Every structure is written in C-alpha cells, then in structure tokens.
PDB file of C-alpha atoms in Angstrom:
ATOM      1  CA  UNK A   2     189.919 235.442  28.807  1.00  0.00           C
ATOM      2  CA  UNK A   3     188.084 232.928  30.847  1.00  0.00           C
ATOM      3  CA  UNK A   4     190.094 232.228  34.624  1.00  0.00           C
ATOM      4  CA  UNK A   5     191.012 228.760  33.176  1.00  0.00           C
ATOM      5  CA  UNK A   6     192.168 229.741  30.140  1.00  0.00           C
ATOM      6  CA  UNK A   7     194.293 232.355  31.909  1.00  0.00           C
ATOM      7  CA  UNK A   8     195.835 229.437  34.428  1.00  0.00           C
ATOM      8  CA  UNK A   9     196.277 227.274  30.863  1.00  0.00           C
ATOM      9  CA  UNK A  10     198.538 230.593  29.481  1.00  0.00           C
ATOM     10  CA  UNK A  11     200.298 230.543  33.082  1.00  0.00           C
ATOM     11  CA  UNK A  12     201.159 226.826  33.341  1.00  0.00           C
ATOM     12  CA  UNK A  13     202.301 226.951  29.497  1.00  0.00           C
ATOM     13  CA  UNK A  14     204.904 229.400  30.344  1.00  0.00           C
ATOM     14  CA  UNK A  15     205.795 227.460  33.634  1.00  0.00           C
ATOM     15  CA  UNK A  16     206.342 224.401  32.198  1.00  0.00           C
ATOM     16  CA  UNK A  17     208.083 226.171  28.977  1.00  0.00           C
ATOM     17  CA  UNK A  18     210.268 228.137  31.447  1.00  0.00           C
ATOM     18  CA  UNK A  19     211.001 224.623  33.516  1.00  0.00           C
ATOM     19  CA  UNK A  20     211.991 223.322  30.152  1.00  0.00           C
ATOM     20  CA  UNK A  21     214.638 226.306  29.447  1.00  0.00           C
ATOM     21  CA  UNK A  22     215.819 226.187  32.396  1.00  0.00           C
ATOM     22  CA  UNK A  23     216.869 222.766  32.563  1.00  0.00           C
ATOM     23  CA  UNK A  24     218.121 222.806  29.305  1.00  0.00           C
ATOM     24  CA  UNK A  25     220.416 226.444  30.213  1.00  0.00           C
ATOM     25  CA  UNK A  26     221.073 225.411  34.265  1.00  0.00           C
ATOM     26  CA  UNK A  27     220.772 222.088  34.863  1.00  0.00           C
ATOM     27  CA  UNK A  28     222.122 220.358  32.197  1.00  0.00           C
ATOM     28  CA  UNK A  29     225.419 220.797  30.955  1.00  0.00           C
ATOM     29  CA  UNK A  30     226.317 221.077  27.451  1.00  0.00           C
ATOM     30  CA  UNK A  31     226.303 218.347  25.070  1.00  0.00           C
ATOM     31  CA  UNK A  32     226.974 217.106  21.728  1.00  0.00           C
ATOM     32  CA  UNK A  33     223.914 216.897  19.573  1.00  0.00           C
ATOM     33  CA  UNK A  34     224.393 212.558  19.420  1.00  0.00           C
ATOM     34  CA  UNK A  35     224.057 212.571  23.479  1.00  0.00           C
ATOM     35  CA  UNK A  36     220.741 213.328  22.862  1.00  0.00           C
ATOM     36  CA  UNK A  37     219.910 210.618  20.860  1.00  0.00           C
ATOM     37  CA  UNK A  38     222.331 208.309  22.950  1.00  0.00           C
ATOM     38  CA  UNK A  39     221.535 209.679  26.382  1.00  0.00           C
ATOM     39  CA  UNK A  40     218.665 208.552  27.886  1.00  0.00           C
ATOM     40  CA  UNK A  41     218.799 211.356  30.282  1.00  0.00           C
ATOM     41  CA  UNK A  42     219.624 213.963  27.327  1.00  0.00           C
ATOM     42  CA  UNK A  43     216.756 212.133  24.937  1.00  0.00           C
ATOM     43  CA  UNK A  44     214.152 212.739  27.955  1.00  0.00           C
ATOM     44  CA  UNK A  45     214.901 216.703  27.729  1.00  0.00           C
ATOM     45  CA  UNK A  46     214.632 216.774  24.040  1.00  0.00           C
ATOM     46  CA  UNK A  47     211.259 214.624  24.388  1.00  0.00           C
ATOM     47  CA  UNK A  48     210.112 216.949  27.024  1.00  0.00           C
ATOM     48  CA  UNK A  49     210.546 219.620  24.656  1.00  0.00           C
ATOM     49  CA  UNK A  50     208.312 218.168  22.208  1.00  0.00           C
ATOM     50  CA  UNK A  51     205.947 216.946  24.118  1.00  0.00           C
ATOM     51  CA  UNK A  52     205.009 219.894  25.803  1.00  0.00           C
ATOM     52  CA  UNK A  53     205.879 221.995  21.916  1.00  0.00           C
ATOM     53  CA  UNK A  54     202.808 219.060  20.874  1.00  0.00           C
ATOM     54  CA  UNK A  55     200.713 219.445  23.557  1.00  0.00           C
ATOM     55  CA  UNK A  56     200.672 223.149  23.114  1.00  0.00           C
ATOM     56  CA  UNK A  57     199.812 222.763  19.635  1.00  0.00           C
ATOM     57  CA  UNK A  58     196.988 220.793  20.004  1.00  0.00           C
ATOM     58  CA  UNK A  59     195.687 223.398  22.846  1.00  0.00           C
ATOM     59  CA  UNK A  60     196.086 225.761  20.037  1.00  0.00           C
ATOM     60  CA  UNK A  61     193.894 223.859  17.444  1.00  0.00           C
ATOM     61  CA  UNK A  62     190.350 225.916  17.153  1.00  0.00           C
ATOM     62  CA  UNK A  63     188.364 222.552  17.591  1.00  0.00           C
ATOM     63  CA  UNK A  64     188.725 220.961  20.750  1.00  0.00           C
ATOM     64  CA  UNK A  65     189.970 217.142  20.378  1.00  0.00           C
ATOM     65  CA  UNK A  66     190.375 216.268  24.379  1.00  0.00           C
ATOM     66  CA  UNK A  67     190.713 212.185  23.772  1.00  0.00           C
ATOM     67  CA  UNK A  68     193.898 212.814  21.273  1.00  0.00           C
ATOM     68  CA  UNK A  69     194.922 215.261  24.228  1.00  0.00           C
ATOM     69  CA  UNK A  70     194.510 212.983  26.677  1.00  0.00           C
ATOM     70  CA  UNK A  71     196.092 210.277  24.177  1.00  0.00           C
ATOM     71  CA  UNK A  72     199.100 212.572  23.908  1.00  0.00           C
ATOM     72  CA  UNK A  73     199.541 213.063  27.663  1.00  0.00           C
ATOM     73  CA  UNK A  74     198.986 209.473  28.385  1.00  0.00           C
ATOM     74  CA  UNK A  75     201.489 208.214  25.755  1.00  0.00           C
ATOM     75  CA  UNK A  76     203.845 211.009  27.219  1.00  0.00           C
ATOM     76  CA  UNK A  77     203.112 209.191  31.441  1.00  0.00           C
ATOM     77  CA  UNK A  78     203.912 206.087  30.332  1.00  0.00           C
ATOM     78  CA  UNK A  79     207.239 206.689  28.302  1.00  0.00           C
ATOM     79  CA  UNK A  80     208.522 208.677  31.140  1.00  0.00           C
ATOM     80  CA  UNK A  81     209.700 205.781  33.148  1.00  0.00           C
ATOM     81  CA  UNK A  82     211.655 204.741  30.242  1.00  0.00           C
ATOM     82  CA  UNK A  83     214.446 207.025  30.713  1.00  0.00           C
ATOM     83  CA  UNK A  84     215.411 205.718  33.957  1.00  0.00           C
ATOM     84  CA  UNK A  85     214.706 201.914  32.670  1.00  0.00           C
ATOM     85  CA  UNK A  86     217.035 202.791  29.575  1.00  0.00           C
ATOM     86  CA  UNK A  87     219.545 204.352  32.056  1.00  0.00           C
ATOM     87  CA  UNK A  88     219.904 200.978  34.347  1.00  0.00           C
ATOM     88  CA  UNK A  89     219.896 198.851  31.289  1.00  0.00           C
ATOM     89  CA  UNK A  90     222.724 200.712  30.293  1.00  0.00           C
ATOM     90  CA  UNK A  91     224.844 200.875  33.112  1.00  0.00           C
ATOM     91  CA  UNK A  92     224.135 196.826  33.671  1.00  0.00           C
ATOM     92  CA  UNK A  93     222.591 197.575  36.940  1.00  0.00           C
ATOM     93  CA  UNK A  94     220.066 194.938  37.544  1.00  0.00           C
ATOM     94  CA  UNK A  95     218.784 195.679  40.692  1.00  0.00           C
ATOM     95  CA  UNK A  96     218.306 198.902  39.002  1.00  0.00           C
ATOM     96  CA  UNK A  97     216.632 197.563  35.999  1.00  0.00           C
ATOM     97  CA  UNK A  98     213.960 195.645  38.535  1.00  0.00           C
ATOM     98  CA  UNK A  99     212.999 198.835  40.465  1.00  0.00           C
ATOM     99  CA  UNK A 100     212.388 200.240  37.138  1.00  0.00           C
ATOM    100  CA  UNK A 101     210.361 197.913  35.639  1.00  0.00           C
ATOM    101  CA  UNK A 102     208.279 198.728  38.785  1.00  0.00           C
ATOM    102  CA  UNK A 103     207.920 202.196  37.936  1.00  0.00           C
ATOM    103  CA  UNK A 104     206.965 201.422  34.482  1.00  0.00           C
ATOM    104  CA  UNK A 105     204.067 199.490  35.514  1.00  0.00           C
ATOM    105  CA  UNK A 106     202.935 202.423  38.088  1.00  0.00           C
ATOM    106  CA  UNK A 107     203.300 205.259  35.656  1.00  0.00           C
ATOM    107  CA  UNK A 108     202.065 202.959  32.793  1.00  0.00           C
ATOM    108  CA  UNK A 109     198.750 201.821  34.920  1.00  0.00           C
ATOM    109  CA  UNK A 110     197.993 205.769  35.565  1.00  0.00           C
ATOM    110  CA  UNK A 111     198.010 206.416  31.968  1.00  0.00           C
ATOM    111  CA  UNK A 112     195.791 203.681  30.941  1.00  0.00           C
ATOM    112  CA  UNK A 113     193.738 204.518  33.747  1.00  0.00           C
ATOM    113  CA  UNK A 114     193.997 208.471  32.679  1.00  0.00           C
ATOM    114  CA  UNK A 115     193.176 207.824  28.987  1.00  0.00           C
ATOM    115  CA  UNK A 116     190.517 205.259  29.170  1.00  0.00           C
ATOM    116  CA  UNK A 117     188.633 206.978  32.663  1.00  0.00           C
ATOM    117  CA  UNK A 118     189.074 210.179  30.703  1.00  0.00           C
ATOM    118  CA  UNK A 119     190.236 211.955  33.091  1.00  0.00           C
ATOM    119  CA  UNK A 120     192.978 215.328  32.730  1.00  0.00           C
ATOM    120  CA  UNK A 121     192.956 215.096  36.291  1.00  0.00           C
ATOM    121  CA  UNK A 122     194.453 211.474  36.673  1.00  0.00           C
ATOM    122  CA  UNK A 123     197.114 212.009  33.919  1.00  0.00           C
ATOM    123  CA  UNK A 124     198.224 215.635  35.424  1.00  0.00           C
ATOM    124  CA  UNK A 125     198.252 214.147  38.887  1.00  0.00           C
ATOM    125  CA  UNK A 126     200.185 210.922  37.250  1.00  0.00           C
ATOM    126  CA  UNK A 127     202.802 213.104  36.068  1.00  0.00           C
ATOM    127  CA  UNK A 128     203.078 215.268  38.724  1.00  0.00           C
ATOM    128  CA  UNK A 129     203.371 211.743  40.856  1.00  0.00           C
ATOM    129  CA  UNK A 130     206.430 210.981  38.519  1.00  0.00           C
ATOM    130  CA  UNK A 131     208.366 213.758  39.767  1.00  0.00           C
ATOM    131  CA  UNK A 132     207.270 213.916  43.272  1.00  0.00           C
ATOM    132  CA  UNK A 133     207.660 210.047  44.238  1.00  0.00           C
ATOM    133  CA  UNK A 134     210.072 209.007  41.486  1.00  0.00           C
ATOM    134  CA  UNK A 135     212.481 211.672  40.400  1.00  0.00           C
ATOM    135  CA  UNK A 136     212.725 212.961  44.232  1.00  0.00           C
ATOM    136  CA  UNK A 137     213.440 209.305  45.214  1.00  0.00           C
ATOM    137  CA  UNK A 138     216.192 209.001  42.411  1.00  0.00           C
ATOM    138  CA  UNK A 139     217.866 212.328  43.418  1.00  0.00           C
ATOM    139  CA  UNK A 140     221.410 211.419  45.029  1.00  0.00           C
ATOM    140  CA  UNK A 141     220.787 207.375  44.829  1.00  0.00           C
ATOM    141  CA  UNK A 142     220.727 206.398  41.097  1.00  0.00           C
ATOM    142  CA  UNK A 143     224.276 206.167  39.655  1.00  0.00           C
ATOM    143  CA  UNK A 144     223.282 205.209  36.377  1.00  0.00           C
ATOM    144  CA  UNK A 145     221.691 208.399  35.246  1.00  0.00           C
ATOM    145  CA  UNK A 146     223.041 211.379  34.461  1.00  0.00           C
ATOM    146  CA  UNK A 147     223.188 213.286  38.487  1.00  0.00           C
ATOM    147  CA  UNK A 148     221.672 216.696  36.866  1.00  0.00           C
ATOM    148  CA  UNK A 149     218.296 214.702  35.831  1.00  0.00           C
ATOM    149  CA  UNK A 150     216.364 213.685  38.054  1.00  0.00           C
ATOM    150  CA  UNK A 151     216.004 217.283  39.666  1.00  0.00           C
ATOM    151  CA  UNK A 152     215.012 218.536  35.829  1.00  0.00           C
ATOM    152  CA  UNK A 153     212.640 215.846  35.615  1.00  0.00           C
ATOM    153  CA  UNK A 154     211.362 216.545  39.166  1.00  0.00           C
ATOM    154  CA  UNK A 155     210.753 220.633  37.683  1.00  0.00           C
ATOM    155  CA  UNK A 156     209.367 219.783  34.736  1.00  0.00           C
ATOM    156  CA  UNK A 157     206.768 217.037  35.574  1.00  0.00           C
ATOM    157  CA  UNK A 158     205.165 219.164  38.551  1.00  0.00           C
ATOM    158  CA  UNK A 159     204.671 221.872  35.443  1.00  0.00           C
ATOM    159  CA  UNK A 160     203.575 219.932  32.959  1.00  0.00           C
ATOM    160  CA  UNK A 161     201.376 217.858  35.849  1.00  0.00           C
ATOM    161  CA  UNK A 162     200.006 221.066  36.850  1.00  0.00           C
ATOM    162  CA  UNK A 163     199.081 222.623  33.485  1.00  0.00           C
ATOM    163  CA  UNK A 164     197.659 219.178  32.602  1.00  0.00           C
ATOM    164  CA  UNK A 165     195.381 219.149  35.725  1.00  0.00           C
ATOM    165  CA  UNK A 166     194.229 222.786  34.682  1.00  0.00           C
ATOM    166  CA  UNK A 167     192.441 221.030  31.847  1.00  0.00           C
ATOM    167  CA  UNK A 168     190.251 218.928  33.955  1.00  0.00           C
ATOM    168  CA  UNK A 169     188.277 222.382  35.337  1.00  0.00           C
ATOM    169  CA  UNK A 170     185.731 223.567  33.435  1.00  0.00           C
ATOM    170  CA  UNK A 171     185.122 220.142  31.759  1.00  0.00           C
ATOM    171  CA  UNK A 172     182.320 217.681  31.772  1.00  0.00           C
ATOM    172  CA  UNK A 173     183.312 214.364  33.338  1.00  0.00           C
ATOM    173  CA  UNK A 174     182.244 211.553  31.632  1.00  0.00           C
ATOM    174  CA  UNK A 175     179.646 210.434  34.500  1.00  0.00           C
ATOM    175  CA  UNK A 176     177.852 213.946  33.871  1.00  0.00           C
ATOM    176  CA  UNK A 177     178.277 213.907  29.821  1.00  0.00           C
ATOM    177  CA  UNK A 178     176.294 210.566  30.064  1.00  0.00           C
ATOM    178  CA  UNK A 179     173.743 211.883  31.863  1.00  0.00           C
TER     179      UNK A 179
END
C-alpha cells in the first residue's frame, strides 16, 4: 500500500469516526423529521453521505478526480447553508447577512477548487469552514442548534484533511499541460 493511500485509509476512518461521534456524543437524540426539518440535524445526515459518496467514488477502480473534485466542491459550497437556513429560521437578520457572507467565501473556494483543479484548495476550503466559521459560531449563534457548530468544527478538519491527502501524489494541472 502506497504511503498516500495508507494516509487516504487513515483520514477515511477519521473523518468516519468524527461522523459517529457527533452523531453518538454531540448530538442529542432526535426524531427522524428533525433531520429533514433541522438544519443543524440535515447537515449531520448530509455529512454522512457525503463523506459515504466520496468514499465510494475513492473506491471506484477508474480514477474520475473532476467528479471528485465536483463532489467535494458541491459539498464546500452547501456547507454554509446550514447556518444561512438556521438564521432564516430563527428571523435573525443580522444573522442572515453574516451568512450570506460566508456563503460567498465558502462558495468562491469551491469554484475556485473545482475549476483550478485543485484537492488542495477544496480540502483547505473545508478545513477553513470549520476553523474560521464553525469556531467563530461556537457560543455566539443562537439560532443553531448549540451542539453544532463544534460537530461541524470535527468533522470539516477530517474531511478537509482527507481531502487534502488527495492532492499528493497528483499531477497539477500546470505540469499535466506540460
């Protein structure tokens, strides 16, 4: 097993384990319509299936790194969402402004991610998410649930890592051209 491939199997079961653990620890039971209601419920389930999706297209025997990086990009830019839902919700305007903000950040680094195609842009993007936005939301945003932005914050530095750990041992675009 190449060392890459071994730091792919790690950060899977890091980001898996992140995953699980939110879902057991973190966040406390709740009826299966909270998380289609929830924004901060519906953002756990999506987790779940976006890493579940990302792992099977790692798994595919042909390589397809644009629908990858399509996937991951798609999964940057909806993160933001949760917390936009969340102040829309509660009626919090000022809220709903700051969001917007973050929605234009987070949705900029996955255009710029897909279309520089570039692992390393979207795993640092969604690593970003959790370090600058989740920590920032932790104890100041009354509109989402108070378990979530910490479970956010553990799972985006996983999944940010693991994604990152796809840019290494890959041609950049500059060097395929040449």
């Amino acid at each position: 097993m190449s060392g890459r491939r071994a730091f792919e199997v790690l950060g899977f079961c890091v980001l898996f384990g992140a995953v699980f653990y939110t879902w057991a620890r973190l966040a406390p039971a709740a009826s299966l319509p909270s998380y289609v209601r929830d924004p901060a419920y519906f953002a756990l389930a999506a987790a779940l299936a976006a890493a579940a999706g990302f792992g099977v297209l790692r798994l595919l025997r042909v390589r397809r790194a644009s629908f990858e990086r399509l996937w991951l990009a798609l999964f940057l830019a909806a993160m933001p969402v949760i917390y936009l839902w969340a102040a829309l919700l509660a009626g919090d305007r000022d809220a709903v402004a700051i969001e917007l903000a973050g929605l234009v950040i987070f949705g900029g680094l996955a255009l710029l991610g897909y279309f520089r195609e570039s692992f390393l842009i979207l795993g640092l993007g969604i690593a970003a998410h959790g370090v600058a936005w989740d920590a920032w939301h932790h104890h100041r945003a009354g509109f989402i649930e108070p378990w979530y932005p910490q479970a956010c914050l553990l799972i985006d530095l996983a999944f940010g890592l693991l994604v990152a750990i796809q840019h290494v041992g890959l041609p950049d675009r500059a060097a395929a051209a040449r």
